[in-house]
Amino acid sequence: MTSSKPKKSLLARILKWTGISLLLIILLLIAAPFIFKDKIVALVKEQANANLNAKVDFGDFDLSLISSFPDFRFKIQKVSVIGIDDFKDDTLAYIGELSTDINLKSVLNGGPYQINSIVIDKARILGKVLKSGVANWDIAKPSTDTISEVAADTSAPTKFALKLKEFKITEAYIVYDDQKGNMYAKLENFNYSINGDFTQDIFVMKNLMDIAKTTFKMDGVAYLNEVHTKMKADLDMDMLQSKYTFKENEFSLNDLTLGFDGYVLMPDTNIDMDLKFGAKQTEFKAILSLIPSVYSKDFASVKTSGKIALDGHAKGRYNASQLPAFGVNLSIVNAMFKYPSLPKSVDKINIDVKVLNPTGVLDATTVDINKFHIEMAGNPIDIVAHIKTPISDPGINTNIKGLINLASVKDFVPLEKGDNLSGTIKADISADGHMSAIDKKEFDKFNASGAFEIDQMNYKTSTLPYEVKLNTMKLNFTTQYVELAAFDALMGKSDIRASGRIDNLLQYIFKDDLIKGTFALNSNLMDLNELMASDSTAATTATVAVDSTATTGVFAVPANYDFNLDAKINKVLYTNLVLENMVGNIVVRDQKVDMTNLRMNVIGGALTINGYYETTNIKKPTVGMNLKMENFDIQTTFKTFNSVKKLAPIGEYAKGMFTASLENFKTSLNDKMEPDLNAVDAHGVFKTNKVSVGGFPPFVKLGEALKIEQLKNMDVDNVNAKYAIKNGRLYLEPFDVKIAGINTNISGSTGLDQTIDYTYKMEIPRSMFGGAANKVLDGLMAQANAKAGTNITLGEKIKVNVSMGGTVTKPTIKTGMKGEEGQPSVISTVTTQALNAGIDKANEEAQKILEDAKVQVDRLKAEAKTLSDKTKQEGYANADRLVEEASNPIAKMAAKKGAELAKKEVDKKAQQILDEADVRGKKILDDAKVKADAKAAESKK
């Protein structure tokens, strides 16, 4: 009989080892993320910052294996890419969470690291191109390899291998701001996903996209404004030929859905294509949905009729120097729309537009608006236009005619609550000819005529804090110029009347050339605070759309404006200023505003400005000016201007009127339009007949030091002081003045940090010192006469030298007294020469003490530098040796981590040696200064 015991024993061993193996696998799944976490994180940061001209960082991160086996799932929170140089502090990208799946086996093998999926959640991305053409995403560092090295090592393995099975973006916010191309795009709540087997050579890539709001502007014109955009497209991906063919697809803009057919082939730097698109609907309502003022919450109930046809194509090659042939056709026939809740409709909409380029050469493009007719509540608009050779020599044949009663707009389009519109607009404009005729001033070969008029227009909206009343505006068009025959408007409390002419208008419109104008402007009141309130709101919204560092307070001067403006404005309100009787010439040219003899009355006085404001660099605008101020009130000036508070703090304690000039004032401004006073190099003159100063801390301290109460609250007479502003300080050249009746010579400086450094040379009458002080002076004089064997009497005026230091709020005062000219000082005797010799010797000894101390400090710091360098050299060598001696990958990884920490400690120790030397050196110098001062003071006694 066979026993079953061996079978049970075998089964038990199988179960035992199976259980142990399963346990080991589970432990590995749990432990692996912790083993490799630091390695992957360090690699990501190292690779990013080593290869990018940007600062890359992220917050919390998580690495797991169980939920994504056999892949690592790596999640990073708050990923940020911040620019440097031209884009300093601009956030190129911020990602709420970045999730990637990385193949486990590729990590265990040490690379290349295979990435299978990427999910980006809640990203905010800013793409910016400066007017110079520099783009903020061009952050990859150039390779340091030579051409021969690259050619010799084209097979060098990379650390990452992208084999995506999924790519997804959710709830993103993307802005593209191209200042050079004058384009702007904003995508709000952008969701996009790609699915497909990217490991195959031929597969189907499925794309899904949904954008809640899409905005696109070019040259200031909004072509799409918060349009709901959707796309569903399947593409046949032939990776061997780099050919991508459209299959089932739909692309929607609000209610308009387009279908695409054809392919894109990208074998090299060229892109070959054969694409066609067409609208899938034929109802007029589909294209009507793209008009922002019509597409509202009530759009579904709008009654429409009429048919549309929209199609286009692009066929040929695209590269840096070539475009494919392309064309777009739009036709709308007998269309209308009407809101059920409104009394009138928009009727007889007939549009025929064709854009054609048969060769791919951009200059071969023709634009034909064969018909554009629309009647809005009975108000007709007709446009016919033909444009050819738009690049080399734009040829234009156009006629625009229309009449709109603005009060009827509310009868066919629902306005926002609180909005109101009235008045009339009338246009009848024709143009026929080539731009070259105008450029050559052959005005007989180009015909332009007509007029554009606005009469009694009133506009009120909840988005503006004020009402706009345009009483009249009339533009007369001629071949040579456009005449502004009349302009009379009231915007809130601000009234504007203007006339003049505009040159180069057509060149500006069609060629983006310089636009020129000459105007005369008159106004009784310009309330810039009210007018800029709406701009601030708009700027705040725009700032959120771009990034947190965008400037909101800087006014940008357009580059292609050349305007000459003679202004006469009775009153201007700006921040806390009231400017009256403003008269002068203002020229806007080359991103610069020049002001010539711009005169005005402000804070009770008269101000004349000659200068400029320039925004060639919008992040750092500059100003330069010469100012003349007459009869300004000191207190009001101090309270109004921050620069006065910083450079002339005495103004807080002074009362009176002054006249001053400021010349060669040049500096940059920050985003609050405040000057960088540290960069100012200017000069001027300050004059006043009489100023009362009371409670100024340095004067109070001076009065206490000299025991003269009159100096604490005093009158300053006949000031005529030359000053200079340089390196963040205001310097006064020596000038004579009377303070509290005392003849005084003043010189010195005040800093932005409120430090003061002044010398007062005063002639104080003995009577101002009081009885006790005079008794002491007489005693000192008697001792001096007795020692010298003379009989000299002290004069009626005592010369006092005062040194003011410290800060405005915590001043320090040092005084020294001399007798009248030709007489001995209070402290000296007739043996002046001997005493002076003793003083000179003491000063030499004091100087020797300071020089010896400096030699000692220099030697101490040199020794510390040698010791610090040796400490770093030995410490780094020891740390690197630990890494070299590591015997396996995990030990080497741990050794690298330890080496990094050890090097940081070595750096701290080396720096500590230098810091200790600095402290010891400072003490040596301080001690020497005390000894030197004591030696000098002892000689003076």
CSV table of C-alpha atoms in Angstrom, one decimal, residues 853-867 913-924:
chain,number,residue,atom,x,y,z
A,853,ALA,CA,45.2,97.0,11.0
A,854,LYS,CA,44.4,96.8,7.2
A,855,VAL,CA,47.6,94.9,6.5
A,856,GLN,CA,46.7,92.5,9.3
A,857,VAL,CA,43.2,92.0,8.0
A,858,ASP,CA,44.4,91.4,4.4
A,859,ARG,CA,46.9,88.8,5.7
A,860,LEU,CA,44.1,87.1,7.8
A,861,LYS,CA,41.7,86.9,4.8
A,862,ALA,CA,44.4,85.5,2.4
A,863,GLU,CA,45.2,82.7,4.9
A,864,ALA,CA,41.4,82.0,5.3
A,865,LYS,CA,41.0,81.8,1.5
A,866,THR,CA,43.9,79.3,1.2
A,867,LEU,CA,42.4,77.2,4.1
A,913,ILE,CA,36.1,79.7,7.4
A,914,LEU,CA,35.7,82.7,5.2
A,915,ASP,CA,32.9,84.2,7.3
A,916,GLU,CA,34.9,83.8,10.5
A,917,ALA,CA,37.8,85.6,8.9
A,918,ASP,CA,35.4,88.4,7.9
A,919,VAL,CA,34.1,88.7,11.5
A,920,ARG,CA,37.7,88.8,12.9
A,921,GLY,CA,38.8,91.3,10.3
A,922,LYS,CA,35.9,93.6,11.1
A,923,LYS,CA,36.7,93.5,14.8
A,924,ILE,CA,40.4,94.3,14.1
